[in-house]
Amino acid sequence: MIKFFYQVDNFIEVQEKIIIFDFGSQYTQLIARRIRELNVYCEIQPFNRNPGIDDSVKGVILSGSPSSVRDKNAPEPNLSGIKGERPLLGVCYGAQYLVHHYGGEVLPSETREYGRANLKFVKHNSDLFSGVTPNTQVWMSHGDTITRLPRDYEVIGSTGDVKVGAFKIRNEASYGIQFHPEVYHTTDGKKILKNFVLNICGCRQDWTPASYVETTVANLKKKLGRDKVILGLSGGVDSSVAAILLNRAIGDKLTCVFVDNGMLRKNEFNQVLGLYKNMGLNVLGIDASDRFIGKLSGIYEPEQKRKIIGKIFIEVFEEEAVKVKDVKWLAQGTIYPDVIESISVNGPSATIKSHHNVGGLPEIMNLKVVEPLMLLFKDEVRRVGKALNISQVILKRHPFPGPGLAIRILGVITREKIKMLQGADDIYIQALKKENLYDEVWQAAVILLPVQSVGVMGDERTYENTVVLRAVTSTDGMTADWAHLPYDFLSRVSNTIINKIKGINRVVYDVSSKPPATIEWE
């Protein structure tokens, strides 16, 4: 059974894990996800951070990078206590580093090696390529290539153009591959990672939702004791799963606060409160809609909207929290992508938009922070929620932004616009559910534009508002593609919105992917 221990810096030590050194590759998180799909826990750490190599570390993976090993300031990890002592796998940049740093040669490719390729040669008795057949498809993505291996390195895989497609270091469980096993286009990629993680590293595959629930609840009991905890609920998956984990650990010592900022979906405040009541949670429902809407009057700039909403939320939350005597902890639904972003190899990521959270509350109220989900990706949160028997109504809910409809109303917010958007949004979401399309979509939304256009209703000319239907498919929201919803479905939704929602006479559909667009418009 995996055991967890919270450290001072909020990271969690695990009895058994794989560490991935991050050199800034766009694929690093995907490697982690693939390993976790094998029920093996892994952690992403910046290459320049000492992760603490102890007996819990069963193996290390060196990720790809946008850098070249020949760059003056190329990333250089400290492999002391790793290379030659623990299984090691270098992927693209990681493989080239193992060559360049130990006496081999890496030069710019004569032709840039991107896209599909095939392994024409595979060493059959290699533990890394067990069960992988020659000519299997792999995905290349590198501008440099390995031209000469150091002594004691041997080629175990080649493509038609790349002689050193993969190598092993003799007398070590150290390997390098110049392709990405984590991407869909590498046909046997999961098998290669499975060979490394299970056969070479010897991991046990006991990282499961059930074990996570058991060990996390036990750890929370030990950590929190009889202390009181307060949690801000949003109605979404993350905060709901965090609440149930905490409720299992400390019961009525947990108080949850659900704030209505006036920009929730139609009837959402009462519906969500009803769901939480049936889950046995102690929830305070606070209607602060007038306060929020009043402060947003005349504000059109999206970042200013977010900051105003965040500030008022903190004020409302603090006012309610002080009513609960002797609170010691603030619980948050932080998930693993948030943790990764905060310790990125390049430092915290550039701010695209500020996030709606509890900001400086821990300092204001002198609270300690507990984050029960900080090890999990979004899809893992849902699987843990299923193990906790949380209602599918909550687990399958699309992500909804903390500022709510405020950032889906472009321009100035008014009560009339909120009502208009709530109505259009309700028609869209209910139609997705009725036609069994809701679960096929990661997130769906209606955006109210500050644009009016001419229309005709009956014999009358209209000059009314335009809304955008948005729907995307994704795994974790970090990248997303626009959902290819059926034309006849979109036509029916458009007609219903225009006919039933006064003030809207035009409906359009957003076909932008992320990147370059974001999922939300503001």
CSV table of N, CA and C in Angstrom, one decimal, residues 308-400:
chain,number,residue,atom,x,y,z
A,308,ILE,N,-11.8,42.3,-8.9
A,308,ILE,CA,-12.9,42.8,-8.0
A,308,ILE,C,-13.7,41.6,-7.4
A,309,ILE,N,-14.0,40.6,-8.2
A,309,ILE,CA,-14.7,39.4,-7.8
A,309,ILE,C,-13.9,38.7,-6.7
A,310,GLY,N,-12.5,38.5,-7.0
A,310,GLY,CA,-11.7,37.9,-6.0
A,310,GLY,C,-11.6,38.6,-4.7
A,311,LYS,N,-11.5,39.9,-4.7
A,311,LYS,CA,-11.5,40.7,-3.5
A,311,LYS,C,-12.7,40.6,-2.7
A,312,ILE,N,-13.9,40.7,-3.4
A,312,ILE,CA,-15.2,40.6,-2.7
A,312,ILE,C,-15.3,39.2,-2.1
A,313,PHE,N,-14.9,38.2,-2.9
A,313,PHE,CA,-15.1,36.8,-2.4
A,313,PHE,C,-14.3,36.7,-1.1
A,314,ILE,N,-13.1,37.2,-1.0
A,314,ILE,CA,-12.3,37.1,0.2
A,314,ILE,C,-13.0,37.8,1.3
A,315,GLU,N,-13.5,38.9,1.1
A,315,GLU,CA,-14.2,39.7,2.1
A,315,GLU,C,-15.4,38.9,2.7
A,316,VAL,N,-16.2,38.3,1.7
A,316,VAL,CA,-17.4,37.6,2.1
A,316,VAL,C,-17.0,36.3,2.9
A,317,PHE,N,-16.0,35.6,2.3
A,317,PHE,CA,-15.5,34.4,2.9
A,317,PHE,C,-15.0,34.6,4.3
A,318,GLU,N,-14.2,35.7,4.5
A,318,GLU,CA,-13.6,36.0,5.8
A,318,GLU,C,-14.7,36.3,6.8
A,319,GLU,N,-15.7,37.1,6.4
A,319,GLU,CA,-16.9,37.4,7.3
A,319,GLU,C,-17.6,36.2,7.8
A,320,GLU,N,-17.7,35.2,6.9
A,320,GLU,CA,-18.4,33.9,7.3
A,320,GLU,C,-17.5,33.0,8.1
A,321,ALA,N,-16.2,33.0,7.7
A,321,ALA,CA,-15.2,32.2,8.4
A,321,ALA,C,-15.0,32.5,9.9
A,322,VAL,N,-15.0,33.8,10.2
A,322,VAL,CA,-14.8,34.3,11.6
A,322,VAL,C,-16.0,33.9,12.5
A,323,LYS,N,-17.1,33.6,11.9
A,323,LYS,CA,-18.2,33.1,12.7
A,323,LYS,C,-18.1,31.7,13.2
A,324,VAL,N,-17.1,31.0,12.5
A,324,VAL,CA,-16.8,29.6,12.9
A,324,VAL,C,-15.7,29.7,13.9
A,325,LYS,N,-15.9,29.4,15.2
A,325,LYS,CA,-14.9,29.6,16.2
A,325,LYS,C,-13.7,28.6,16.1
A,326,ASP,N,-12.5,29.1,16.3
A,326,ASP,CA,-11.3,28.3,16.4
A,326,ASP,C,-10.9,27.5,15.2
A,327,VAL,N,-11.2,28.1,14.0
A,327,VAL,CA,-10.8,27.5,12.7
A,327,VAL,C,-9.2,27.6,12.7
A,328,LYS,N,-8.6,26.4,12.3
A,328,LYS,CA,-7.1,26.4,12.2
A,328,LYS,C,-6.6,26.2,10.8
A,329,TRP,N,-7.5,25.7,9.9
A,329,TRP,CA,-7.0,25.3,8.5
A,329,TRP,C,-8.0,25.9,7.5
A,330,LEU,N,-7.4,26.3,6.4
A,330,LEU,CA,-8.1,26.6,5.1
A,330,LEU,C,-7.8,25.5,4.1
A,331,ALA,N,-8.9,24.8,3.7
A,331,ALA,CA,-8.7,23.8,2.7
A,331,ALA,C,-8.9,24.3,1.3
A,332,GLN,N,-8.1,23.9,0.3
A,332,GLN,CA,-8.2,24.3,-1.1
A,332,GLN,C,-8.2,23.1,-2.0
A,333,GLY,N,-8.8,23.3,-3.2
A,333,GLY,CA,-8.9,22.3,-4.1
A,333,GLY,C,-7.8,22.3,-5.2
A,334,THR,N,-6.6,22.7,-4.7
A,334,THR,CA,-5.4,22.8,-5.6
A,334,THR,C,-5.2,21.4,-6.3
A,335,ILE,N,-5.0,21.3,-7.6
A,335,ILE,CA,-4.6,20.1,-8.2
A,335,ILE,C,-3.2,20.1,-8.8
A,336,TYR,N,-2.7,19.0,-9.3
A,336,TYR,CA,-1.3,18.9,-9.7
A,336,TYR,C,-0.9,19.8,-10.7
A,337,PRO,N,-1.6,20.1,-11.8
A,337,PRO,CA,-1.2,21.1,-12.8
A,337,PRO,C,-0.9,22.5,-12.1
A,338,ASP,N,-1.6,22.8,-11.1
A,338,ASP,CA,-1.3,24.1,-10.4
A,338,ASP,C,0.0,24.0,-9.7
A,339,VAL,N,0.3,22.9,-9.1
A,339,VAL,CA,1.6,22.7,-8.4
A,339,VAL,C,2.8,22.7,-9.4
A,340,ILE,N,2.6,22.0,-10.5
A,340,ILE,CA,3.6,22.0,-11.6
A,340,ILE,C,3.9,23.4,-12.1
A,341,GLU,N,2.8,24.2,-12.3
A,341,GLU,CA,3.0,25.5,-12.8
A,341,GLU,C,3.8,26.4,-11.9
A,342,SER,N,3.5,26.2,-10.6
A,342,SER,CA,4.2,27.0,-9.6
A,342,SER,C,5.7,26.7,-9.4
A,343,ILE,N,6.1,25.5,-9.8
A,343,ILE,CA,7.5,25.1,-9.7
A,343,ILE,C,8.1,24.9,-11.0
A,344,SER,N,7.5,25.5,-12.1
A,344,SER,CA,8.0,25.3,-13.4
A,344,SER,C,9.5,25.6,-13.5
A,345,VAL,N,10.2,24.9,-14.4
A,345,VAL,CA,11.6,25.1,-14.7
A,345,VAL,C,11.9,26.5,-15.0
A,346,ASN,N,11.0,27.2,-15.6
A,346,ASN,CA,11.1,28.6,-15.9
A,346,ASN,C,10.5,29.6,-14.9
A,347,GLY,N,10.2,29.0,-13.7
A,347,GLY,CA,9.5,29.8,-12.7
A,347,GLY,C,8.0,29.8,-13.0
A,348,PRO,N,7.3,30.5,-12.2
A,348,PRO,CA,5.8,30.6,-12.4
A,348,PRO,C,5.5,31.1,-13.8
A,349,SER,N,4.6,30.4,-14.4
A,349,SER,CA,4.2,30.8,-15.8
A,349,SER,C,3.7,32.2,-15.9
A,350,ALA,N,3.9,32.8,-17.1
A,350,ALA,CA,3.4,34.1,-17.3
A,350,ALA,C,1.9,34.2,-17.1
A,351,THR,N,1.4,35.2,-16.5
A,351,THR,CA,0.0,35.3,-16.2
A,351,THR,C,-0.9,35.6,-17.5
A,352,ILE,N,-1.7,34.6,-17.8
A,352,ILE,CA,-2.6,34.8,-18.9
A,352,ILE,C,-3.8,35.6,-18.4
A,353,LYS,N,-4.3,35.1,-17.2
A,353,LYS,CA,-5.4,35.7,-16.5
A,353,LYS,C,-5.3,35.3,-15.1
A,354,SER,N,-5.7,36.2,-14.2
A,354,SER,CA,-5.6,35.9,-12.8
A,354,SER,C,-6.7,34.8,-12.4
A,355,HIS,N,-6.4,34.0,-11.4
A,355,HIS,CA,-7.4,33.0,-11.1
A,355,HIS,C,-8.2,33.4,-9.9
A,356,HIS,N,-9.4,32.9,-9.8
A,356,HIS,CA,-10.3,33.2,-8.8
A,356,HIS,C,-10.0,32.2,-7.6
A,357,ASN,N,-9.5,32.7,-6.5
A,357,ASN,CA,-9.2,31.8,-5.4
A,357,ASN,C,-9.3,32.7,-4.1
A,358,VAL,N,-8.7,32.1,-3.1
A,358,VAL,CA,-8.9,32.8,-1.8
A,358,VAL,C,-7.7,33.7,-1.5
A,359,GLY,N,-6.9,33.9,-2.5
A,359,GLY,CA,-5.8,34.9,-2.4
A,359,GLY,C,-5.1,34.9,-1.1
A,360,GLY,N,-5.1,36.0,-0.3
A,360,GLY,CA,-4.3,36.1,0.9
A,360,GLY,C,-5.0,35.7,2.2
A,361,LEU,N,-6.1,35.0,2.0
A,361,LEU,CA,-6.9,34.6,3.2
A,361,LEU,C,-6.0,33.8,4.3
A,362,PRO,N,-5.2,32.9,3.9
A,362,PRO,CA,-4.4,32.2,5.0
A,362,PRO,C,-3.6,33.2,5.9
A,363,GLU,N,-3.0,34.2,5.2
A,363,GLU,CA,-2.3,35.2,6.0
A,363,GLU,C,-3.2,36.1,6.8
A,364,ILE,N,-4.3,36.5,6.2
A,364,ILE,CA,-5.2,37.4,6.9
A,364,ILE,C,-5.8,36.8,8.2
A,365,MET,N,-6.1,35.5,8.0
A,365,MET,CA,-6.8,34.8,9.2
A,365,MET,C,-5.8,33.9,9.9
A,366,ASN,N,-4.6,34.0,9.6
A,366,ASN,CA,-3.6,33.2,10.3
A,366,ASN,C,-3.9,31.7,10.2
A,367,LEU,N,-4.3,31.2,9.0
A,367,LEU,CA,-4.7,29.8,8.9
A,367,LEU,C,-3.6,29.0,8.2
A,368,LYS,N,-3.5,27.7,8.5
A,368,LYS,CA,-2.6,26.8,7.8
A,368,LYS,C,-3.4,26.3,6.6
A,369,VAL,N,-2.7,25.8,5.5
A,369,VAL,CA,-3.4,25.4,4.3
A,369,VAL,C,-3.3,23.9,4.2
A,370,VAL,N,-4.4,23.2,3.8
A,370,VAL,CA,-4.4,21.8,3.5
A,370,VAL,C,-5.0,21.6,2.1
A,371,GLU,N,-4.3,20.8,1.3
A,371,GLU,CA,-4.7,20.6,-0.1
A,371,GLU,C,-4.7,19.1,-0.5
A,372,PRO,N,-5.9,18.5,-0.2
A,372,PRO,CA,-5.9,17.0,-0.4
A,372,PRO,C,-5.8,16.5,-1.8
A,373,LEU,N,-5.9,17.4,-2.8
A,373,LEU,CA,-5.9,16.9,-4.2
A,373,LEU,C,-4.6,17.3,-4.9
A,374,MET,N,-3.6,17.8,-4.2
A,374,MET,CA,-2.5,18.4,-4.9
A,374,MET,C,-1.6,17.4,-5.6
A,375,LEU,N,-1.9,16.1,-5.5
A,375,LEU,CA,-1.2,15.1,-6.3
A,375,LEU,C,-1.9,14.7,-7.6
A,376,LEU,N,-3.1,15.2,-7.8
A,376,LEU,CA,-3.9,14.6,-8.9
A,376,LEU,C,-4.1,15.5,-10.1
A,377,PHE,N,-4.1,14.9,-11.3
A,377,PHE,CA,-4.6,15.6,-12.4
A,377,PHE,C,-6.1,15.6,-12.4
A,378,LYS,N,-6.7,16.4,-13.3
A,378,LYS,CA,-8.2,16.6,-13.3
A,378,LYS,C,-8.9,15.3,-13.5
A,379,ASP,N,-8.5,14.5,-14.4
A,379,ASP,CA,-9.2,13.2,-14.7
A,379,ASP,C,-9.0,12.2,-13.5
A,380,GLU,N,-7.9,12.4,-12.8
A,380,GLU,CA,-7.7,11.5,-11.6
A,380,GLU,C,-8.6,12.0,-10.4
A,381,VAL,N,-8.9,13.3,-10.4
A,381,VAL,CA,-9.8,13.8,-9.3
A,381,VAL,C,-11.2,13.2,-9.5
A,382,ARG,N,-11.6,13.1,-10.8
A,382,ARG,CA,-12.9,12.5,-11.1
A,382,ARG,C,-12.9,11.0,-10.7
A,383,ARG,N,-11.8,10.3,-11.0
A,383,ARG,CA,-11.7,8.9,-10.6
A,383,ARG,C,-11.8,8.7,-9.1
A,384,VAL,N,-11.1,9.6,-8.4
A,384,VAL,CA,-11.1,9.5,-6.9
A,384,VAL,C,-12.5,9.8,-6.4
A,385,GLY,N,-13.2,10.8,-7.1
A,385,GLY,CA,-14.6,11.1,-6.7
A,385,GLY,C,-15.5,9.9,-6.9
A,386,LYS,N,-15.3,9.2,-8.0
A,386,LYS,CA,-16.1,8.0,-8.2
A,386,LYS,C,-15.8,6.9,-7.1
A,387,ALA,N,-14.6,6.8,-6.7
A,387,ALA,CA,-14.3,5.9,-5.6
A,387,ALA,C,-14.9,6.3,-4.3
A,388,LEU,N,-15.2,7.6,-4.2
A,388,LEU,CA,-15.9,8.1,-3.0
A,388,LEU,C,-17.4,8.1,-3.1
A,389,ASN,N,-17.9,7.6,-4.3
A,389,ASN,CA,-19.3,7.5,-4.5
A,389,ASN,C,-20.0,8.8,-4.6
A,390,ILE,N,-19.3,9.8,-5.1
A,390,ILE,CA,-19.9,11.2,-5.3
A,390,ILE,C,-20.8,11.1,-6.5
A,391,SER,N,-21.9,11.8,-6.5
A,391,SER,CA,-22.9,11.8,-7.5
A,391,SER,C,-22.2,12.2,-8.9
A,392,GLN,N,-22.6,11.4,-9.9
A,392,GLN,CA,-22.1,11.7,-11.2
A,392,GLN,C,-22.6,13.1,-11.7
A,393,VAL,N,-23.6,13.6,-11.1
A,393,VAL,CA,-24.1,15.0,-11.5
A,393,VAL,C,-23.0,16.0,-11.2
A,394,ILE,N,-22.3,15.8,-10.1
A,394,ILE,CA,-21.2,16.7,-9.8
A,394,ILE,C,-19.9,16.3,-10.5
A,395,LEU,N,-19.6,15.0,-10.6
A,395,LEU,CA,-18.3,14.5,-11.2
A,395,LEU,C,-18.2,14.8,-12.7
A,396,LYS,N,-19.4,14.8,-13.3
A,396,LYS,CA,-19.4,15.1,-14.8
A,396,LYS,C,-19.7,16.5,-15.1
A,397,ARG,N,-19.8,17.4,-14.1
A,397,ARG,CA,-20.0,18.8,-14.4
A,397,ARG,C,-18.8,19.4,-15.2
A,398,HIS,N,-19.1,20.2,-16.2
A,398,HIS,CA,-18.1,20.9,-16.9
A,398,HIS,C,-17.4,21.9,-16.0
A,399,PRO,N,-16.2,22.2,-16.2
A,399,PRO,CA,-15.5,23.3,-15.4
A,399,PRO,C,-16.3,24.6,-15.6
A,400,PHE,N,-16.3,25.3,-14.5
A,400,PHE,CA,-17.0,26.6,-14.6
A,400,PHE,C,-16.1,27.6,-13.9
